mmCIF file of N, CA and C in Angstrom:
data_model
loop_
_atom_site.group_PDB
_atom_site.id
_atom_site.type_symbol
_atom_site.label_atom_id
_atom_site.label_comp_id
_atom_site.label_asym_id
_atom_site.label_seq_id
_atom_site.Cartn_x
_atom_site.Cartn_y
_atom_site.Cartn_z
ATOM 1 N N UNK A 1 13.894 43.141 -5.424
ATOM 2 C CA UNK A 1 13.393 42.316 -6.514
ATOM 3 C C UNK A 1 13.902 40.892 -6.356
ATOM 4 N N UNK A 2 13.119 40.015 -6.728
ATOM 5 C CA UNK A 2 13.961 38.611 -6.523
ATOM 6 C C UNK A 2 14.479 38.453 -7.290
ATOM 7 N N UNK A 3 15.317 37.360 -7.324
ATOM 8 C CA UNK A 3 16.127 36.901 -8.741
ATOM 9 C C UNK A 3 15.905 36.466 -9.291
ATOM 10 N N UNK A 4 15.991 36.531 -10.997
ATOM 11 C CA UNK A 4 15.662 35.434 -11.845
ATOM 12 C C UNK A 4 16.047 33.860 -12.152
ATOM 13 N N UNK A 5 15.672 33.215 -12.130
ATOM 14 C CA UNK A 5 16.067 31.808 -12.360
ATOM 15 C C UNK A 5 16.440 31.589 -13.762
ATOM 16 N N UNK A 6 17.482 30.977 -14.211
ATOM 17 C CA UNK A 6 17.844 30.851 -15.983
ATOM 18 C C UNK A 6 17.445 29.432 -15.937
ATOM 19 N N UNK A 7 16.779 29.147 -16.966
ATOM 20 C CA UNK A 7 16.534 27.885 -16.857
ATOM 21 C C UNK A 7 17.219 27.420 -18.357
ATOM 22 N N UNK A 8 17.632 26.020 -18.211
ATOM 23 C CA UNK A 8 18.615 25.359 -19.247
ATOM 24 C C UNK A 8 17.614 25.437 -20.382
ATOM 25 N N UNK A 9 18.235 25.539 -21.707
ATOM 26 C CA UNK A 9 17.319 25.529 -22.938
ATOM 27 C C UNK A 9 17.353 23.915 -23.087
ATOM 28 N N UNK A 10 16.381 23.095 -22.878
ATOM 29 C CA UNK A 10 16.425 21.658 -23.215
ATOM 30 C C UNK A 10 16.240 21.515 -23.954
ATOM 31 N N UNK A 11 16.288 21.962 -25.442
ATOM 32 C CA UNK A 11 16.394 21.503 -26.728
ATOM 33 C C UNK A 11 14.674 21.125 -27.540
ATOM 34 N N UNK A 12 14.858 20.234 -28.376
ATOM 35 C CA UNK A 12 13.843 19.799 -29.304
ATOM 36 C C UNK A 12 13.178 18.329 -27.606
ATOM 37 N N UNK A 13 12.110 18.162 -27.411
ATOM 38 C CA UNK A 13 11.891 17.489 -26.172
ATOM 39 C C UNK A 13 11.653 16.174 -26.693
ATOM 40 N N UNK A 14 12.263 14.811 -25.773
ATOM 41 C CA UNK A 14 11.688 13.976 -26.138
ATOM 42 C C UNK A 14 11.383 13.214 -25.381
ATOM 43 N N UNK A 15 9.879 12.307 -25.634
ATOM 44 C CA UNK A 15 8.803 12.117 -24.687
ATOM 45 C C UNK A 15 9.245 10.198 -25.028
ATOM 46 N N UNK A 16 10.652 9.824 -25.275
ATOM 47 C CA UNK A 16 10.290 8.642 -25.261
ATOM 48 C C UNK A 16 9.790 8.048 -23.879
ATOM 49 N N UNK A 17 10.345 8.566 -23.112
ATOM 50 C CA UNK A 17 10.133 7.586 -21.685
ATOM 51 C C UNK A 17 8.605 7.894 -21.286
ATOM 52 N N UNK A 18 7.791 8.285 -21.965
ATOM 53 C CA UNK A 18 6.620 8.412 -21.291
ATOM 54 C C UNK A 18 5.694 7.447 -22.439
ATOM 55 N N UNK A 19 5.032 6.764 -22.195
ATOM 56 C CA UNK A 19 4.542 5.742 -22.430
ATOM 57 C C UNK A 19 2.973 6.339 -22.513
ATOM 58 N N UNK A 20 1.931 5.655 -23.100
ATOM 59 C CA UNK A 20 0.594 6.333 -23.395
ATOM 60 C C UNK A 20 -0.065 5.318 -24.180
ATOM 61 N N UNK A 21 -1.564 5.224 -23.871
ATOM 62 C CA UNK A 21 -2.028 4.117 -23.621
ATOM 63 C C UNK A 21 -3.167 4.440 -24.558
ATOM 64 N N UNK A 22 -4.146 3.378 -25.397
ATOM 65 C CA UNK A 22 -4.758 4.114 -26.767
ATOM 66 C C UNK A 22 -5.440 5.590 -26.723
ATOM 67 N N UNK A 23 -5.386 6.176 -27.484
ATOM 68 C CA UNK A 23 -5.921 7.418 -27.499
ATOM 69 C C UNK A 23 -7.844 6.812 -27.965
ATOM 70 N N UNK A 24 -8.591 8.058 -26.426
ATOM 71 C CA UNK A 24 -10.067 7.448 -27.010
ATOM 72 C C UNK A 24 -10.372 9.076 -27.626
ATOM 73 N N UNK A 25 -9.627 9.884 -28.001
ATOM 74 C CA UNK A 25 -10.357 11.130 -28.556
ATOM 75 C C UNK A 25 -8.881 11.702 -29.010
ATOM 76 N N UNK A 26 -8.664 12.990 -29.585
ATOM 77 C CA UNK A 26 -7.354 14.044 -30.206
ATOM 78 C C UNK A 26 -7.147 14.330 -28.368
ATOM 79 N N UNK A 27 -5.731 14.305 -28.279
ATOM 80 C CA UNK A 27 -5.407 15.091 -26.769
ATOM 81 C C UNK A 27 -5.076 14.222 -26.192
ATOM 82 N N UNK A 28 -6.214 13.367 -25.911
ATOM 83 C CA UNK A 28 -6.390 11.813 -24.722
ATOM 84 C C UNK A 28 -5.558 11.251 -24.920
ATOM 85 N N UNK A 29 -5.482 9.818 -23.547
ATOM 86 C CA UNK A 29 -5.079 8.652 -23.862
ATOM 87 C C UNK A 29 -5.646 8.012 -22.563
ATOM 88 N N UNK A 30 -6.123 6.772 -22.720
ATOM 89 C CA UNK A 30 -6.708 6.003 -22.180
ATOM 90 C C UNK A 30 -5.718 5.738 -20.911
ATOM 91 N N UNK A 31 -4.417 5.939 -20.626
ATOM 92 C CA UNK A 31 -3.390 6.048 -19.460
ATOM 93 C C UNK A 31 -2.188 6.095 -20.142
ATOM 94 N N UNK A 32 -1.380 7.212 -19.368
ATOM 95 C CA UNK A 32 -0.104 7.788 -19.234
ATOM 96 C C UNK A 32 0.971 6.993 -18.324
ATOM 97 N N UNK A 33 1.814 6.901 -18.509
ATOM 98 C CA UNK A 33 2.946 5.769 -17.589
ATOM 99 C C UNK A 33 4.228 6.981 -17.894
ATOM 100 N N UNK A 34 4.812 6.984 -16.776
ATOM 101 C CA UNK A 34 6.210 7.482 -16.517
ATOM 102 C C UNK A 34 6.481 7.092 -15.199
ATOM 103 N N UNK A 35 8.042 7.399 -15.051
ATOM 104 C CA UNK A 35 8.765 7.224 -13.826
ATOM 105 C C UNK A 35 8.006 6.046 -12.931
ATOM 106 N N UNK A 36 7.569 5.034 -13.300
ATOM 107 C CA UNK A 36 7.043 4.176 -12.476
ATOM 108 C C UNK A 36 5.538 4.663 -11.751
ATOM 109 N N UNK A 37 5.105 5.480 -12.304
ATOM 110 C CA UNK A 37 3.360 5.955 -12.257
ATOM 111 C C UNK A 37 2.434 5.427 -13.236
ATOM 112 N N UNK A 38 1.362 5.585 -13.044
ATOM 113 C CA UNK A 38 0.567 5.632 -13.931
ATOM 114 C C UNK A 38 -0.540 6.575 -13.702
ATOM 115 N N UNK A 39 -1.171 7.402 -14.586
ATOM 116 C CA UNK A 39 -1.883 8.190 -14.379
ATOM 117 C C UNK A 39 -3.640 7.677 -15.460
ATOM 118 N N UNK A 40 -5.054 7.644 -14.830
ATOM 119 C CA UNK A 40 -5.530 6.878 -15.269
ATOM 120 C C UNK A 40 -6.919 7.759 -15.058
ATOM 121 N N UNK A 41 -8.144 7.325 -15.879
ATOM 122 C CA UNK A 41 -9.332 8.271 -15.373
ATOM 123 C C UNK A 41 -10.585 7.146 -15.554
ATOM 124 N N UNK A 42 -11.041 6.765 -14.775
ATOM 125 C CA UNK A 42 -12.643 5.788 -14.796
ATOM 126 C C UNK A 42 -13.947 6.593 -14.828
ATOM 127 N N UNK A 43 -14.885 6.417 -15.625
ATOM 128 C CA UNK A 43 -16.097 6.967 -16.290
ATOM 129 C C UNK A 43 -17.035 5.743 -16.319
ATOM 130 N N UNK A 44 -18.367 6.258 -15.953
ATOM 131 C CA UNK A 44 -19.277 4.865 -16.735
ATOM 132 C C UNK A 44 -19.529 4.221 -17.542
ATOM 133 N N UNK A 45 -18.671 4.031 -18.317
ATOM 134 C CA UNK A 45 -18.545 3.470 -19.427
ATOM 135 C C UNK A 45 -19.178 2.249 -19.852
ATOM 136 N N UNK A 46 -20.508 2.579 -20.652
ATOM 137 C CA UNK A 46 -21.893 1.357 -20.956
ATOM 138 C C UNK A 46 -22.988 2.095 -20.103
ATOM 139 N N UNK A 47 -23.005 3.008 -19.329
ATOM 140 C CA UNK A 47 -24.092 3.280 -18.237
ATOM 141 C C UNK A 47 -25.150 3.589 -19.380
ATOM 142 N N UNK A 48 -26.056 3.483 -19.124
ATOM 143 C CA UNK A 48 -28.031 3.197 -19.519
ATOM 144 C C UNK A 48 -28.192 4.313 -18.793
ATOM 145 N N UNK A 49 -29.656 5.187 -19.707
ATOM 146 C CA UNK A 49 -29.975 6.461 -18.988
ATOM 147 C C UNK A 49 -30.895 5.731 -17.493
ATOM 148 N N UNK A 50 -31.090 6.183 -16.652
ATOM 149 C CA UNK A 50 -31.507 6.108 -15.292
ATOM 150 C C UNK A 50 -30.700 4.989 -14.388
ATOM 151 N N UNK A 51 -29.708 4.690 -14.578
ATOM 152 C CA UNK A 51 -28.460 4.111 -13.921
ATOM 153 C C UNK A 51 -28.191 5.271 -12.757
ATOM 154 N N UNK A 52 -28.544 4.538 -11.348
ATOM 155 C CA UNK A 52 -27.923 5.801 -10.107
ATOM 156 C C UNK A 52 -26.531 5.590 -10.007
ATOM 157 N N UNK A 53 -26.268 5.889 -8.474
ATOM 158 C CA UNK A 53 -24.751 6.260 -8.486
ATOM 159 C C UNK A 53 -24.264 5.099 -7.935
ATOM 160 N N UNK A 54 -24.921 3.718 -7.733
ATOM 161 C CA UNK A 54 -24.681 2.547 -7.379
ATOM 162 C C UNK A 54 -23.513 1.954 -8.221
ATOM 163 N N UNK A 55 -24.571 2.031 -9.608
ATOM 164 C CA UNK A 55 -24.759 1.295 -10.877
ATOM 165 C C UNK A 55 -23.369 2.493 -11.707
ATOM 166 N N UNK A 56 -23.134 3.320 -11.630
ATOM 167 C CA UNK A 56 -22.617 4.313 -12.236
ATOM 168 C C UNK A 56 -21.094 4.264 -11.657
ATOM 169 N N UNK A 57 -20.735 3.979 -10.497
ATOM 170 C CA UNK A 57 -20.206 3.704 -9.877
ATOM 171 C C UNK A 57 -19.116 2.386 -9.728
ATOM 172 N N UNK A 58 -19.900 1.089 -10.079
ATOM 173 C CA UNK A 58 -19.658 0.115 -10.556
ATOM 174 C C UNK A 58 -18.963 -0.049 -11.803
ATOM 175 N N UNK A 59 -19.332 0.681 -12.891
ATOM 176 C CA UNK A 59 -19.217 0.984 -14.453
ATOM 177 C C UNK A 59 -17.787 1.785 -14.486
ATOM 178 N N UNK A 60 -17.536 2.588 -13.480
ATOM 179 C CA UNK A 60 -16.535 3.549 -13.280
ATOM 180 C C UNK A 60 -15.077 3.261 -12.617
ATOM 181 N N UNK A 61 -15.776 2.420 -11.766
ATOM 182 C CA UNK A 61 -14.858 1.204 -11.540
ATOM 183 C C UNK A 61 -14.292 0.300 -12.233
ATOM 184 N N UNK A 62 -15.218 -0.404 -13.122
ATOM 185 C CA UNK A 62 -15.216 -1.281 -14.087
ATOM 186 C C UNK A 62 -13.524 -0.843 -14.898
ATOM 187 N N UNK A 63 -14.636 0.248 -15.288
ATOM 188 C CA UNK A 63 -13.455 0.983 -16.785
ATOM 189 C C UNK A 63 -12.192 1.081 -16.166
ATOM 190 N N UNK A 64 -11.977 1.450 -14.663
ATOM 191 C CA UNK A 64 -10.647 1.184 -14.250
ATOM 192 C C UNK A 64 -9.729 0.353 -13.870
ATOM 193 N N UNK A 65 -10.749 -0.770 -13.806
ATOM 194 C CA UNK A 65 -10.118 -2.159 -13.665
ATOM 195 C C UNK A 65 -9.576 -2.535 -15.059
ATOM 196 N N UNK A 66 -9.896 -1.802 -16.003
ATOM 197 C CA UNK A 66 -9.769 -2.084 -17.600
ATOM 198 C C UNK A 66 -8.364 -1.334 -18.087
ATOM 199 N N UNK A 67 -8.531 0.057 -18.068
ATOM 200 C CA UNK A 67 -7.382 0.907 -18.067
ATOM 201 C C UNK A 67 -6.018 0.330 -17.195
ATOM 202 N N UNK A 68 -6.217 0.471 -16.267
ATOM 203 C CA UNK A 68 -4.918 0.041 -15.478
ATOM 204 C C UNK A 68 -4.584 -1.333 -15.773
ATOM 205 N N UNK A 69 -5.157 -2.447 -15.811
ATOM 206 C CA UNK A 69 -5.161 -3.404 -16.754
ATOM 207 C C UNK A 69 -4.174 -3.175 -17.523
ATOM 208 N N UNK A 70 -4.640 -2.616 -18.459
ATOM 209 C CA UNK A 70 -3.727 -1.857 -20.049
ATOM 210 C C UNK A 70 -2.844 -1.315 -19.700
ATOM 211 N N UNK A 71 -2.338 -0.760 -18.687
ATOM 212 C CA UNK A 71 -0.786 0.192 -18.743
ATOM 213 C C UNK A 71 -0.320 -1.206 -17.682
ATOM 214 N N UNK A 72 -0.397 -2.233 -17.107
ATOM 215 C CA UNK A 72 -0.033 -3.654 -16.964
ATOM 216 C C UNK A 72 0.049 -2.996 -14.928
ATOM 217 N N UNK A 73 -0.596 -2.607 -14.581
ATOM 218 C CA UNK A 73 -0.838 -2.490 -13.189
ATOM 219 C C UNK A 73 -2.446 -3.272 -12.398
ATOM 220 N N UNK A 74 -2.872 -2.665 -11.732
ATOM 221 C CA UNK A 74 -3.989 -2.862 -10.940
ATOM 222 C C UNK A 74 -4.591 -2.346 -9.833
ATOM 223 N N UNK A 75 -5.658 -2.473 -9.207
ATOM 224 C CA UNK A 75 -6.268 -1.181 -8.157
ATOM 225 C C UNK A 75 -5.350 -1.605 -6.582
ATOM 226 N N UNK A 76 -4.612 -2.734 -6.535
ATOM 227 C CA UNK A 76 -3.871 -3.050 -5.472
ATOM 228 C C UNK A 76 -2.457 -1.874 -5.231
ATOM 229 N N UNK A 77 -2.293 -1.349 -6.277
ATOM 230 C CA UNK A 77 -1.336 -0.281 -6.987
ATOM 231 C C UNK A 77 -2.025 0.975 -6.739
ATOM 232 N N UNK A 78 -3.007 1.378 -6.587
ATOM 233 C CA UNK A 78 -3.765 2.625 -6.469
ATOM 234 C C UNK A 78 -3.215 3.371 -5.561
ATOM 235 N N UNK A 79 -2.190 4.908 -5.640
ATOM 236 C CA UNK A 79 -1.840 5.639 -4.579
ATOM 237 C C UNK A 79 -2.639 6.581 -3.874
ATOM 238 N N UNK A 80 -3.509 7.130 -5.400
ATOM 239 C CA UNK A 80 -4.383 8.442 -4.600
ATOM 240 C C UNK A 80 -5.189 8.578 -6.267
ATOM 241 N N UNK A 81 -6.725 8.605 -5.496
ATOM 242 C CA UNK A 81 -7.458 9.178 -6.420
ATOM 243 C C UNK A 81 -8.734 10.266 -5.860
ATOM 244 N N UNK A 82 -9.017 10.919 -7.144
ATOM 245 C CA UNK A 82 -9.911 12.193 -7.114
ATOM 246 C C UNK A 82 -11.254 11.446 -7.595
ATOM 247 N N UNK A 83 -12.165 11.579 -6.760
ATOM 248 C CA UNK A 83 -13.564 11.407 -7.317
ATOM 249 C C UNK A 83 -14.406 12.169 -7.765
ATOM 250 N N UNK A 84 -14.791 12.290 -8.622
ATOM 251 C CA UNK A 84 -15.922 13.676 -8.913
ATOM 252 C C UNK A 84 -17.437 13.458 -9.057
ATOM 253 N N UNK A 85 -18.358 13.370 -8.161
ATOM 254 C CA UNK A 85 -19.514 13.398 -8.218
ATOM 255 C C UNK A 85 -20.446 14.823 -8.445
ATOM 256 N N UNK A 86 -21.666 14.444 -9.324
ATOM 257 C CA UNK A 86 -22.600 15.489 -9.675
ATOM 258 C C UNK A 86 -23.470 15.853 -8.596
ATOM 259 N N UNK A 87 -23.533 15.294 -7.600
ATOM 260 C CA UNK A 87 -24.372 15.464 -6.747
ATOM 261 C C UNK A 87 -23.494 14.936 -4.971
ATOM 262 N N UNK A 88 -22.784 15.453 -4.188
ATOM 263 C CA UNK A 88 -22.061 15.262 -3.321
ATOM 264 C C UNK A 88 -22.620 14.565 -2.021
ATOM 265 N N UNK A 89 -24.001 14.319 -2.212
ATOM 266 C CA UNK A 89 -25.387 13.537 -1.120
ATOM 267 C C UNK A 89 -24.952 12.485 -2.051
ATOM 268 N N UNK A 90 -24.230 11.816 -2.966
ATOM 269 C CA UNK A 90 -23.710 10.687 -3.167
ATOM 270 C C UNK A 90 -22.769 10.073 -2.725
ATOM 271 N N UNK A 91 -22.095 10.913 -1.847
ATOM 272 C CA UNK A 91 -20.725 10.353 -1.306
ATOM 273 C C UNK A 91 -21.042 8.792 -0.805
ATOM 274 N N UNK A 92 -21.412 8.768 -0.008
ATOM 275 C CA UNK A 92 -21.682 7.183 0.855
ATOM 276 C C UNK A 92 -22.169 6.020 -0.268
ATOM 277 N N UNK A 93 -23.303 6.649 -1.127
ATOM 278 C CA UNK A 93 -23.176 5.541 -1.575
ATOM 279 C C UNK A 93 -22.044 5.001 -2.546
ATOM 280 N N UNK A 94 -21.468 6.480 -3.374
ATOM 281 C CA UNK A 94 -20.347 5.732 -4.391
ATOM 282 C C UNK A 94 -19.021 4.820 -3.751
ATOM 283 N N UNK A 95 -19.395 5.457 -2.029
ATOM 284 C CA UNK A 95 -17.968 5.264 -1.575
ATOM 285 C C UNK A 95 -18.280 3.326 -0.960
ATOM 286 N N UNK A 96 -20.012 3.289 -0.700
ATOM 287 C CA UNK A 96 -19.220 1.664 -0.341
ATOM 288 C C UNK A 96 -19.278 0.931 -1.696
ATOM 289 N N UNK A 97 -19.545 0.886 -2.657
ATOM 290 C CA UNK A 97 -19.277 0.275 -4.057
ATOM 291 C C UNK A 97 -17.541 0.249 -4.387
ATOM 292 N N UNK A 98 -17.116 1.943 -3.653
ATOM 293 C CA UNK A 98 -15.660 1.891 -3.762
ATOM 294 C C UNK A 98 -14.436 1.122 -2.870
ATOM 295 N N UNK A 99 -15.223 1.142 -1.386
ATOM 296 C CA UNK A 99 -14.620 0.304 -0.396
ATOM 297 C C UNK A 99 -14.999 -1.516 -1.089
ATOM 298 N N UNK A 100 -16.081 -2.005 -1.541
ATOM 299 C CA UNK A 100 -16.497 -3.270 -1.924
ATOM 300 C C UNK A 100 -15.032 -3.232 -2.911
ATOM 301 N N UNK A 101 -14.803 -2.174 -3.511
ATOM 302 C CA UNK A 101 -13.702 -2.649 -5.018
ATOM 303 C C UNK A 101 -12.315 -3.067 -4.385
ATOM 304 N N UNK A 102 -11.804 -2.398 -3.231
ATOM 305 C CA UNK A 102 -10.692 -2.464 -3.080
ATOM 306 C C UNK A 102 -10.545 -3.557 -3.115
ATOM 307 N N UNK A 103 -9.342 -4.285 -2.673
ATOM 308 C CA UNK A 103 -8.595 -5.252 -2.303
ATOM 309 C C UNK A 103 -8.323 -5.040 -1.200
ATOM 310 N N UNK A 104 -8.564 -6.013 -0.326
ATOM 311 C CA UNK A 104 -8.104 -6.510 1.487
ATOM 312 C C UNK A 104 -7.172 -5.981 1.453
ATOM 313 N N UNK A 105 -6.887 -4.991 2.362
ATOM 314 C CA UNK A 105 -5.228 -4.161 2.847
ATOM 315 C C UNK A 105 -4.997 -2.714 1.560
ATOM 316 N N UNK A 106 -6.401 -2.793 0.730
ATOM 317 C CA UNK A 106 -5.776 -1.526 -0.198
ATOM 318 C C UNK A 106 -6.901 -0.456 0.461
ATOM 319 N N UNK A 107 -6.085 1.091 0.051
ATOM 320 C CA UNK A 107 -6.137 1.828 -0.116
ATOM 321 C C UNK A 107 -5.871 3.070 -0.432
ATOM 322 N N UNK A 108 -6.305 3.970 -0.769
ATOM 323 C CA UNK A 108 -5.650 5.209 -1.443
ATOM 324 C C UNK A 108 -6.172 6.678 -0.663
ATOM 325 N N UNK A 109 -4.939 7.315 -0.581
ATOM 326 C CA UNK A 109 -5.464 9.094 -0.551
ATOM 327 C C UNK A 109 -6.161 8.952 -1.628
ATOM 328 N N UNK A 110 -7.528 9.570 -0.779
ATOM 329 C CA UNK A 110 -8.862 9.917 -1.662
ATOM 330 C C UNK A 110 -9.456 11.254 -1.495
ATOM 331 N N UNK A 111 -9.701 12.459 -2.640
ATOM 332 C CA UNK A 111 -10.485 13.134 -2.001
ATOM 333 C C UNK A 111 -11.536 13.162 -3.081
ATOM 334 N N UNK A 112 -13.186 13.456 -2.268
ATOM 335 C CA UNK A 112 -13.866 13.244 -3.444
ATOM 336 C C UNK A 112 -14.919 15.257 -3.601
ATOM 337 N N UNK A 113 -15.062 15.402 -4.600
ATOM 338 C CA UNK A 113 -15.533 16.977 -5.184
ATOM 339 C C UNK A 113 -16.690 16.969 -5.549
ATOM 340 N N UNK A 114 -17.728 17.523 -5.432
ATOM 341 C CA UNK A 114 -18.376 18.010 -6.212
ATOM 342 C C UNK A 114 -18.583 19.088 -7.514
ATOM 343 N N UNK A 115 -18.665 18.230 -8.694
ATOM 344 C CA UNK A 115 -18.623 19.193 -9.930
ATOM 345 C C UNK A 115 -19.559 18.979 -11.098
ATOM 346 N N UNK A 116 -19.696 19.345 -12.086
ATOM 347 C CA UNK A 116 -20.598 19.279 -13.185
ATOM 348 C C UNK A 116 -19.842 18.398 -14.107
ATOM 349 N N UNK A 117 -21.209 17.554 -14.762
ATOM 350 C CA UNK A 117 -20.431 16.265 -15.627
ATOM 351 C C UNK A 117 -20.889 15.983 -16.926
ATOM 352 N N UNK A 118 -20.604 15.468 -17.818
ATOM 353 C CA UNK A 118 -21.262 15.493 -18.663
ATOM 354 C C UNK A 118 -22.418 14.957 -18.859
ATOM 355 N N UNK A 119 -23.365 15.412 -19.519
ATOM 356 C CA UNK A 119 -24.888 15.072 -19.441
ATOM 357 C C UNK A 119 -24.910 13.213 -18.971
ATOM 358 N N UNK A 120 -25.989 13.347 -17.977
ATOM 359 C CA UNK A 120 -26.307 11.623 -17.552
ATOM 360 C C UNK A 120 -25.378 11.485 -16.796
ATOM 361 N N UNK A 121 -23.869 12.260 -16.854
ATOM 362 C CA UNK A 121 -22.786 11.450 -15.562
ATOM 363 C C UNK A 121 -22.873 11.576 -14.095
ATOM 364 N N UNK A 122 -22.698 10.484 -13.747
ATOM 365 C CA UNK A 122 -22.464 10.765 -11.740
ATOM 366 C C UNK A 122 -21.399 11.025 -11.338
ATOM 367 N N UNK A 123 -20.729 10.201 -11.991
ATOM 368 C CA UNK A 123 -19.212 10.072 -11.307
ATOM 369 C C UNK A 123 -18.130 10.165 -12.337
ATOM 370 N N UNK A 124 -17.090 10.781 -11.464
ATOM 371 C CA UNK A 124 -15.490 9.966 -12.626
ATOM 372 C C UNK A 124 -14.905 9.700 -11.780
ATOM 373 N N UNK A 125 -13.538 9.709 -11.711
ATOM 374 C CA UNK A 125 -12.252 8.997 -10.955
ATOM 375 C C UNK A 125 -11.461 9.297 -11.640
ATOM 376 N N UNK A 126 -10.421 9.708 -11.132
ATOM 377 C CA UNK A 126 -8.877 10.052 -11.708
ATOM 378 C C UNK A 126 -7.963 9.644 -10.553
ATOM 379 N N UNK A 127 -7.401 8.666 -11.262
ATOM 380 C CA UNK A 127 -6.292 7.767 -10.090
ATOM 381 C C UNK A 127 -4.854 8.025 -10.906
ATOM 382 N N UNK A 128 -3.729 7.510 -9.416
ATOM 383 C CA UNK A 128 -2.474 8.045 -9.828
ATOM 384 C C UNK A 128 -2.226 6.427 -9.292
ATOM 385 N N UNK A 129 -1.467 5.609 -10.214
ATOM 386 C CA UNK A 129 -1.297 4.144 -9.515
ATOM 387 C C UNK A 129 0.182 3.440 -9.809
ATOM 388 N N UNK A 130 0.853 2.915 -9.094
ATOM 389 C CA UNK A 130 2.497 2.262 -8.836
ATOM 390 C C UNK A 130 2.295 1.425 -9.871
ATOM 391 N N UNK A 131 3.272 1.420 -11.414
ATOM 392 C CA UNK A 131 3.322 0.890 -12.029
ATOM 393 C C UNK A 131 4.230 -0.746 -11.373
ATOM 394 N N UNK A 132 4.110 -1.688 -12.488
ATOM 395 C CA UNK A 132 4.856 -2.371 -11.599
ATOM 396 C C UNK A 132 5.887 -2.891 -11.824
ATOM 397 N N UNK A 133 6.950 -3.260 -11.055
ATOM 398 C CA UNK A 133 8.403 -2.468 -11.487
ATOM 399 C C UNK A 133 8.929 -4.081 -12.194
ATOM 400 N N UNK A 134 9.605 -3.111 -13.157
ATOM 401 C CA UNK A 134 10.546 -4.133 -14.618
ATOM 402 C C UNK A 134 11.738 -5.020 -13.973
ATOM 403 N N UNK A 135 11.469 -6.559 -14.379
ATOM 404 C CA UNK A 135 12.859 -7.103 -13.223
ATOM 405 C C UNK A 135 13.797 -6.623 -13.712
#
């Protein structure tokens, strides 16, 4: 049998050091900050029904240039993000809208999925990005 691990009772928990960025629903928050991370999610945010994955893409971007913004970072900071497209014969195009976003010399571990989105969506993004450090 293996052994059990005891783990310390840490008490009543407290979340000061984690930082959280406006809430857009119960649960959410528009970005999470700890230990010098930031954790962040881009959506089309404004997309118009028949917007492709150009245009959807752009918007998704947008919102993340916005978010990370707000937790006081930027996409030059970007370590690794997850892309999620509805349709995976989108890869190329979301990806040069995504190469156009970077910044000269940036980039990130990327992997991108195919999954189901909410009605009208193409894309999301969930990035993990280097906050930037307190003098």
């Amino acid at each position: 049998l293996a052994p059990r691990l005891k783990m310390a009772a840490l008490g009543p928990t407290s979340n000061k050091d984690i930082e959280r960025g406006p809430a857009p629903g119960p649960g959410r928050a528009n970005w999470v900050k700890y230990n010098g991370l930031v954790w962040t999610v881009g959506f089309p945010k404004g997309k118009a029904d028949g917007d492709d994955i150009t245009e959807q893409t752009r918007l998704a971007l947008a919102c993340l240039d916005e978010r990370l913004a707000d937790a006081g970072t930027d996409k030059s900071r970007v370590l690794e993000a997850t892309v999620f497209l509805t349709n995976i014969d989108d890869k190329e195009a979301m990806d040069a809208v995504w190469r156009a976003w970077l910044p000269e010399g940036g980039g990130a571990s990327r992997a991108t999925v195919s999954v189901q989105l909410a009605h009208g969506q193409l894309v999301e993004m969930k990035v993990l990005a280097a906050a930037v450090p307190v003098p």
